[in-house]
Coordinates of C-alpha atoms and ligand atoms in Angstrom, one line a residue:
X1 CA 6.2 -7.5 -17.7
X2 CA 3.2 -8.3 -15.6
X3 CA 3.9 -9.6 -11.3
X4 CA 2.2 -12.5 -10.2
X5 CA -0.8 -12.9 -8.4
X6 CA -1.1 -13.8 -4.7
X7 CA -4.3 -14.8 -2.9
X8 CA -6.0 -12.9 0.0
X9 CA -7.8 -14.3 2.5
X10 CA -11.3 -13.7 1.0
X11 CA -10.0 -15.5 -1.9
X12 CA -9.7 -13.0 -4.2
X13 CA -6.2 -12.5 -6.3
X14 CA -4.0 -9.4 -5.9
X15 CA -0.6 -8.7 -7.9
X16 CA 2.2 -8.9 -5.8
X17 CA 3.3 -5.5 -6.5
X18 CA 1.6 -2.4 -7.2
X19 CA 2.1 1.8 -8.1
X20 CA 2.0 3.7 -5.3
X21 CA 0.5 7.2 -6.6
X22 CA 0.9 10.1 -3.5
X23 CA 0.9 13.5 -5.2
X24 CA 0.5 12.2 -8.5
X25 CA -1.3 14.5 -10.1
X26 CA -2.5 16.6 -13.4
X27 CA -1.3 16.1 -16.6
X28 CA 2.4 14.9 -15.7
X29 CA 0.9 12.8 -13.1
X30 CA -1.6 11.6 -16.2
X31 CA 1.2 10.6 -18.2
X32 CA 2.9 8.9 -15.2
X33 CA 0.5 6.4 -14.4
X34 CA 0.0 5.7 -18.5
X35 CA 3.8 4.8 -18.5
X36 CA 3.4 2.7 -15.5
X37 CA 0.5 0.6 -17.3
X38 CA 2.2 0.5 -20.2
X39 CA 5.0 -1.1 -18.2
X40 CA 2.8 -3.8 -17.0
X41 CA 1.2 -2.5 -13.9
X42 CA -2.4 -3.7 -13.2
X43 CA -2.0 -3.0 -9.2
X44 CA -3.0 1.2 -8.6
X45 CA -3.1 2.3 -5.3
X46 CA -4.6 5.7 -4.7
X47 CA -6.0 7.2 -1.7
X48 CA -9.0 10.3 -1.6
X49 CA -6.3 12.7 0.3
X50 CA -3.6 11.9 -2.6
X51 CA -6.4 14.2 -4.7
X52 CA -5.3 11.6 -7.4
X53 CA -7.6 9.3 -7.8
X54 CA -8.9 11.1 -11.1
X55 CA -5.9 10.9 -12.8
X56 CA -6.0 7.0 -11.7
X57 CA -9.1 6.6 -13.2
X58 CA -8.4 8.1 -16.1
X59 CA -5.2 6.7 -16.8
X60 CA -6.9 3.3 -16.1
X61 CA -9.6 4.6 -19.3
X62 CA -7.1 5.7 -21.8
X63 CA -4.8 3.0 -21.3
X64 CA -7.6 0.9 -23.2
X65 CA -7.2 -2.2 -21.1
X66 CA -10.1 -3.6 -20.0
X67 CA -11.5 -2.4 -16.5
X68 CA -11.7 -6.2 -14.9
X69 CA -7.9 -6.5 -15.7
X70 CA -6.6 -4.0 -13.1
X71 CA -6.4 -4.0 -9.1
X72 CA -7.9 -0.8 -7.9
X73 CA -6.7 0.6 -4.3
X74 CA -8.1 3.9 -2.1
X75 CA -8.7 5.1 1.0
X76 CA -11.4 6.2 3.6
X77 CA -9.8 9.6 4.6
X78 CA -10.6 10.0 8.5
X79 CA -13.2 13.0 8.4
X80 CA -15.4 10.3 6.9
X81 CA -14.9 7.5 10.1
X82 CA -19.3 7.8 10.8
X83 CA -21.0 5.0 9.3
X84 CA -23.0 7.2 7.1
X85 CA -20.3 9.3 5.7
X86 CA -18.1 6.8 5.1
X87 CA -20.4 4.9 2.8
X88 CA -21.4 8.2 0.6
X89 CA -17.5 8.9 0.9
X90 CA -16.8 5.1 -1.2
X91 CA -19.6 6.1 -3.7
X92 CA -18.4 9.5 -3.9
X93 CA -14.7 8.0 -5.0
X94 CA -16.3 5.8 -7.4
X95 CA -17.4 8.7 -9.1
X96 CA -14.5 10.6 -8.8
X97 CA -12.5 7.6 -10.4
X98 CA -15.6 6.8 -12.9
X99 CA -15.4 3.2 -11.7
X100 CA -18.3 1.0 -10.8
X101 CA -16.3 -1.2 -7.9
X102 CA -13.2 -1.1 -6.0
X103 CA -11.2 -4.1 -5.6
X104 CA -9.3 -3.1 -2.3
X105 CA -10.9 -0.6 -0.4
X106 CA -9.3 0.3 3.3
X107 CA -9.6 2.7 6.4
X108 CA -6.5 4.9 6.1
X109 CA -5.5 5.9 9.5
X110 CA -7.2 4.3 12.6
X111 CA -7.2 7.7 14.7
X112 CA -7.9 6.1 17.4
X113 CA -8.1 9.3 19.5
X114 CA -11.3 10.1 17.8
X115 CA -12.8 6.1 18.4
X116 CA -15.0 5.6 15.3
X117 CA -12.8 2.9 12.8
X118 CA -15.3 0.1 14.1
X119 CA -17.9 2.1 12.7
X120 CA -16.0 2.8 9.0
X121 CA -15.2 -0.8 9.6
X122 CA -19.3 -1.6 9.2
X123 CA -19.4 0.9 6.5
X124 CA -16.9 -1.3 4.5
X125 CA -18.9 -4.5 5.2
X126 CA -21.9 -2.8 3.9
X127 CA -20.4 -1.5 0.7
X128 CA -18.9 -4.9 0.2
X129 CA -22.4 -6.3 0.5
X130 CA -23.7 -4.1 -1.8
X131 CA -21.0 -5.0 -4.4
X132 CA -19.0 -1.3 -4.3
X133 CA -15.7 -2.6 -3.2
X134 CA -14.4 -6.8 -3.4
X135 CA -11.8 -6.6 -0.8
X136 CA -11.9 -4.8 2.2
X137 CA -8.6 -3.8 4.1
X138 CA -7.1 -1.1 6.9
X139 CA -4.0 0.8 6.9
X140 CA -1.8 1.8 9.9
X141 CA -3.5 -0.4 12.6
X142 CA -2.0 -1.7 15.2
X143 CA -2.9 -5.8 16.9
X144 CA -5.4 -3.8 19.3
X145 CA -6.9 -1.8 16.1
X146 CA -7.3 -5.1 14.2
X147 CA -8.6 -7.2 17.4
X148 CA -11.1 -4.6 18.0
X149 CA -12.6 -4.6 14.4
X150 CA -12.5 -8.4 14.2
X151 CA -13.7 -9.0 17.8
X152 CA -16.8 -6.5 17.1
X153 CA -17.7 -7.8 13.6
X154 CA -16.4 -11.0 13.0
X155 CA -14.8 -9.6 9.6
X156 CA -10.8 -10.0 9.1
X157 CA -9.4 -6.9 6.9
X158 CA -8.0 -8.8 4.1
X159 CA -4.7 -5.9 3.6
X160 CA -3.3 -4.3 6.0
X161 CA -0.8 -1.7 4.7
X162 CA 1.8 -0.1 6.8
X163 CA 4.9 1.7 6.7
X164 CA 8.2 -0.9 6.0
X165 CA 11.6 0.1 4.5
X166 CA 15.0 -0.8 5.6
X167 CA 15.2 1.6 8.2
X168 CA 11.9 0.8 9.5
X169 CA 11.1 -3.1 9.5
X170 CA 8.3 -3.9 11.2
X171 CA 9.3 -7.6 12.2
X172 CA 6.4 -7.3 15.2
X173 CA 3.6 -5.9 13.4
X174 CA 4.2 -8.6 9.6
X175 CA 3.8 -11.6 12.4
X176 CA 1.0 -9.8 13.9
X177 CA -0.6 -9.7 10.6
X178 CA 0.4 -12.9 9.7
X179 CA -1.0 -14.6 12.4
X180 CA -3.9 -13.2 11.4
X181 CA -4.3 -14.3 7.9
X182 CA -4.0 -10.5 6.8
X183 CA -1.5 -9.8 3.5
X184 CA 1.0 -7.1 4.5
X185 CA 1.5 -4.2 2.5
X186 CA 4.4 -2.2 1.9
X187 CA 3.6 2.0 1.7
X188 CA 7.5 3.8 1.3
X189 CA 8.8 0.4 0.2
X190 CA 11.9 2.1 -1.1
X191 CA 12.1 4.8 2.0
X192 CA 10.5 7.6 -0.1
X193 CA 14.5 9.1 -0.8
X194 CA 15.8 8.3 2.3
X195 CA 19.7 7.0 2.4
X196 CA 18.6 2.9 2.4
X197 CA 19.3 2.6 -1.5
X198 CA 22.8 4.1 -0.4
X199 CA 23.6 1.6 2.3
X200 CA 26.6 -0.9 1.6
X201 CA 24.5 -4.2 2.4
X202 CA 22.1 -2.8 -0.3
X203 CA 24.6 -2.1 -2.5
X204 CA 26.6 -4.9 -2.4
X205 CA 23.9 -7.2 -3.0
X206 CA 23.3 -4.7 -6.4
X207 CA 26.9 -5.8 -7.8
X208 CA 26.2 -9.9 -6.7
X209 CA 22.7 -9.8 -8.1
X210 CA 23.2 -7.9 -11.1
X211 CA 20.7 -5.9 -10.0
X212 CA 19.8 -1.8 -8.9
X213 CA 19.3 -1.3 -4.9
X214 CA 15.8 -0.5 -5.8
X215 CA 15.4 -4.2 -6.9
X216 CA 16.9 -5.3 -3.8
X217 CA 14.8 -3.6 -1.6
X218 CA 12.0 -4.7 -3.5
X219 CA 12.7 -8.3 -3.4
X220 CA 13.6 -8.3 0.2
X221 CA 9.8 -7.1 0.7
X222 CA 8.5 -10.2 -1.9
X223 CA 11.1 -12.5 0.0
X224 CA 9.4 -11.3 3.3
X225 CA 5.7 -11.8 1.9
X226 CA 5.0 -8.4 1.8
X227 CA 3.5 -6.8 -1.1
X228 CA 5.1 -3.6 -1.8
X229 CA 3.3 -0.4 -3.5
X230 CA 6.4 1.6 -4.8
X231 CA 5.7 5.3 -6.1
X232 CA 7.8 6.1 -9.3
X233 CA 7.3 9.3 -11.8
X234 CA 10.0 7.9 -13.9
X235 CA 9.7 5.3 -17.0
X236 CA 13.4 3.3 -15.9
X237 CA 12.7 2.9 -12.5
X238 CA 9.1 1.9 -13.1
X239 CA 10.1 -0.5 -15.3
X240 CA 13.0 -1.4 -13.3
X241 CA 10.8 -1.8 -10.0
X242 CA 8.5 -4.8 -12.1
X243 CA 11.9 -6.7 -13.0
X244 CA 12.3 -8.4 -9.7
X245 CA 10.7 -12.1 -10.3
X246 CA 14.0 -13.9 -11.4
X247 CA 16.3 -13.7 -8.0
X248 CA 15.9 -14.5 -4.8
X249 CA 17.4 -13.7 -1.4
X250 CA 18.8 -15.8 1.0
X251 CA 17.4 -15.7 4.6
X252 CA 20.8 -14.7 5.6
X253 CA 20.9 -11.6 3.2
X254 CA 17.3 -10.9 4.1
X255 CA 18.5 -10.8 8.2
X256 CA 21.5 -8.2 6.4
X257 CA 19.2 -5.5 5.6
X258 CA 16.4 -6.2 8.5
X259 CA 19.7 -5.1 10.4
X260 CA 19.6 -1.5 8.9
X261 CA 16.5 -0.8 10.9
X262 CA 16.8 2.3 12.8
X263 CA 15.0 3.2 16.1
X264 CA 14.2 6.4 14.9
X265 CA 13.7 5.1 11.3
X266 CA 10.4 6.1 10.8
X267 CA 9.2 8.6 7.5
X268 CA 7.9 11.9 9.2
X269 CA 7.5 10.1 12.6
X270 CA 4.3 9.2 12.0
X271 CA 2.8 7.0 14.6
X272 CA -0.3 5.5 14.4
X273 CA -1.6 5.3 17.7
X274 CA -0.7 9.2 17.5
X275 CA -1.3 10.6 13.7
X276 CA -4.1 12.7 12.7
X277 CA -5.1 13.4 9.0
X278 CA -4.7 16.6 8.0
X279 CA -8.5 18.0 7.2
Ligands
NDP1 N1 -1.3 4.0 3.7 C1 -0.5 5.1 4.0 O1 -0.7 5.7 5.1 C2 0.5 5.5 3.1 C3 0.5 5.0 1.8 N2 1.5 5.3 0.9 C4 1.4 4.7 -0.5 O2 2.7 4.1 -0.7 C5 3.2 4.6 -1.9 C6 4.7 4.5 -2.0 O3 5.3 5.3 -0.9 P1 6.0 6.7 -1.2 O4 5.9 7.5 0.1 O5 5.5 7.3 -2.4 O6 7.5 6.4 -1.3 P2 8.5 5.3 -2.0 O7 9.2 4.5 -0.9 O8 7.7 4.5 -3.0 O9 9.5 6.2 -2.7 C7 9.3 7.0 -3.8 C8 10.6 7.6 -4.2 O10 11.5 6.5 -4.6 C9 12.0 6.8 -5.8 N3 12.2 5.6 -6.6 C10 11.3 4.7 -7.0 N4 11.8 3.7 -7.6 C11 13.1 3.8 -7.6 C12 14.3 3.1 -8.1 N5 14.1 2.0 -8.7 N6 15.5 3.6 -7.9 C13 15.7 4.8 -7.3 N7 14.7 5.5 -6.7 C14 13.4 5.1 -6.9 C15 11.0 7.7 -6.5 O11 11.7 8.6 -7.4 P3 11.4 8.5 -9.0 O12 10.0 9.1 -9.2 O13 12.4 9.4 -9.6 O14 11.5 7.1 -9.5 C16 10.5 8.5 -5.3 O15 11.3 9.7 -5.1 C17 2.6 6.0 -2.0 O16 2.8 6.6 -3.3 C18 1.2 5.7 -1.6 O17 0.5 5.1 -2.7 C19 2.5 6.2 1.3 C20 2.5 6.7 2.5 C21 1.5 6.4 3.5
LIG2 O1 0.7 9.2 2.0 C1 -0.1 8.8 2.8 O2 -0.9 7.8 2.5 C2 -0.3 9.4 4.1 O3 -1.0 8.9 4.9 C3 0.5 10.6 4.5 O4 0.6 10.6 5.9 C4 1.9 10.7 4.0 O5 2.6 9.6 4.4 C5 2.5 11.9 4.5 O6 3.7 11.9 4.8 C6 1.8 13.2 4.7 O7 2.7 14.1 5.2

């Protein structure tokens, strides 16, 4: 089972739903990714402080699918914001992964307290120029993080990924993006174990749909445009997590689960205007 493509606003194609891979690691986490290939992911999306992207790369060279048929994913961990560091940083994860180009390559926290995402934002440009990543992107930024980098290089991210589940919606920040011709990205589309798969709404959309909640919260993320990147170590549910193309949600039932949304919903509280990587 492979997911459709969607196009970016570079005009290159991404699959509308990918593997997430925090803490995915080692020999299990080897195995883990194979299954998920095998299962028809081409979508990976790794990050350097995950410590994973080896076993990404190698997963993606023993599956024996060609290179050019996967999406590639990681991130520019925040020690590495200078314009210099961040460019030996992509190469660095290149070799890491033993890849010769990313497709999606994006800043992973804007730290704004430290001031320096413009300049990884040039760094980004530059590697795209020199043909080391296709698609450049952010993560966590906020409309005065993504003004900023446009304002001050004439360059749109093409992704912008950022925390959405049913307890945390993010209405604001997917018409922010939107109105920006960025793609939204899911990371903790399913919560990461919180209690949203649990909820009634969730549930009793399972038993109409003859579906799992997991499918539901997935499709409400495809039904809102946004590309989710759900993390699974288990063969069922990464299957499962692909079989979402044959149902839809109504607009109604869509408005149902956006209700769930908590004030305090967030995973780990993490803020972006206030969160800074761990070193
Ligand atoms: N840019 C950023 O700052 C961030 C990016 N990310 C990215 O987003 C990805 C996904 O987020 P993550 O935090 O991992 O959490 P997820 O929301 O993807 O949740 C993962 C959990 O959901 C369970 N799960 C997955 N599928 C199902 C299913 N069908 N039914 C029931 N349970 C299911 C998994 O268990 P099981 O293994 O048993 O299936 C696992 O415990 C990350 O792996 C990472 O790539 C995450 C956080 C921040
Ligand atoms: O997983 C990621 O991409 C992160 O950025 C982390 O912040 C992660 O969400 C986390 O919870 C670390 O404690």
């Amino acid at each position: 089972m492979k997911a459709p493509l969607l196009t970016m606003n570079d005009g290159h194609e991404i699959p509308t739903i990918g593997l997430g891979t925090y803490q995915i690691r080692g020999g299990s986490g080897l195995d883990q990714v194979l299954t998920a290939i095998q299962s028809g992911y081409r979508l990976l999306d790794t990050s350097t402080n995950y410590d994973s992207e080896g076993v990404v790369g190698e997963a993606i060279r023993r599956s024996g699918i060609p290179r050019s048929e996967f999406f590639v994913t990681t991130k520019l961990p925040g020690k590495y914001h200078h314009y210099e560091d961040a460019l030996s940083m992509i190469q660095e994860s290149l070799f890491r992964m033993g890849l010769e180009y990313f497709d999606l390559y994006l800043i992973h926290w804007p730290l704004p307290k430290r001031g320096l995402y413009v300049e990884a934002w040039e760094a980004l440009i530059r590697a795209q120029k020199l043909g080391l990543i296709r698609s450049i992107g952010v993560s966590n930024f906020e409309p005065e993080h993504l003004d900023k980098i446009i304002d001050k290089t004439g360059v749109t991210p093409a992704v912008n990924q950022i925390e959405i589940h049913p307890y945390w919606v993010q209405k604001r920040m997917l018409e922010e993006n939107k109105k920006r011709g960025i793609l939204t990205e899911a990371w903790s589309p399913m919560g990461r174990g919180n209690d949203a798969l649990q909820e009634p709404i969730i549930t009793e959309l399972a038993t109409k749909y003859k579906k799992t909640s997991g499918q539901i919260v997935l499709r409400w993320h495809i039904d809102r445009g946004i590309l989710p990147i759900p993390k699974s170590r288990d063969f069922i549910h990464q299957r499962e997590n692909l079989n979402i193309f044959d149902f839809e949600l109504t607009q109604e039932e869509i408005e149902q689960i956006n209700s769930l949304e908590k004030s305090d919903g967030r995973i780990d509280n993490q803020d972006p205007n206030e969160y800074e990587e761990f070193e």
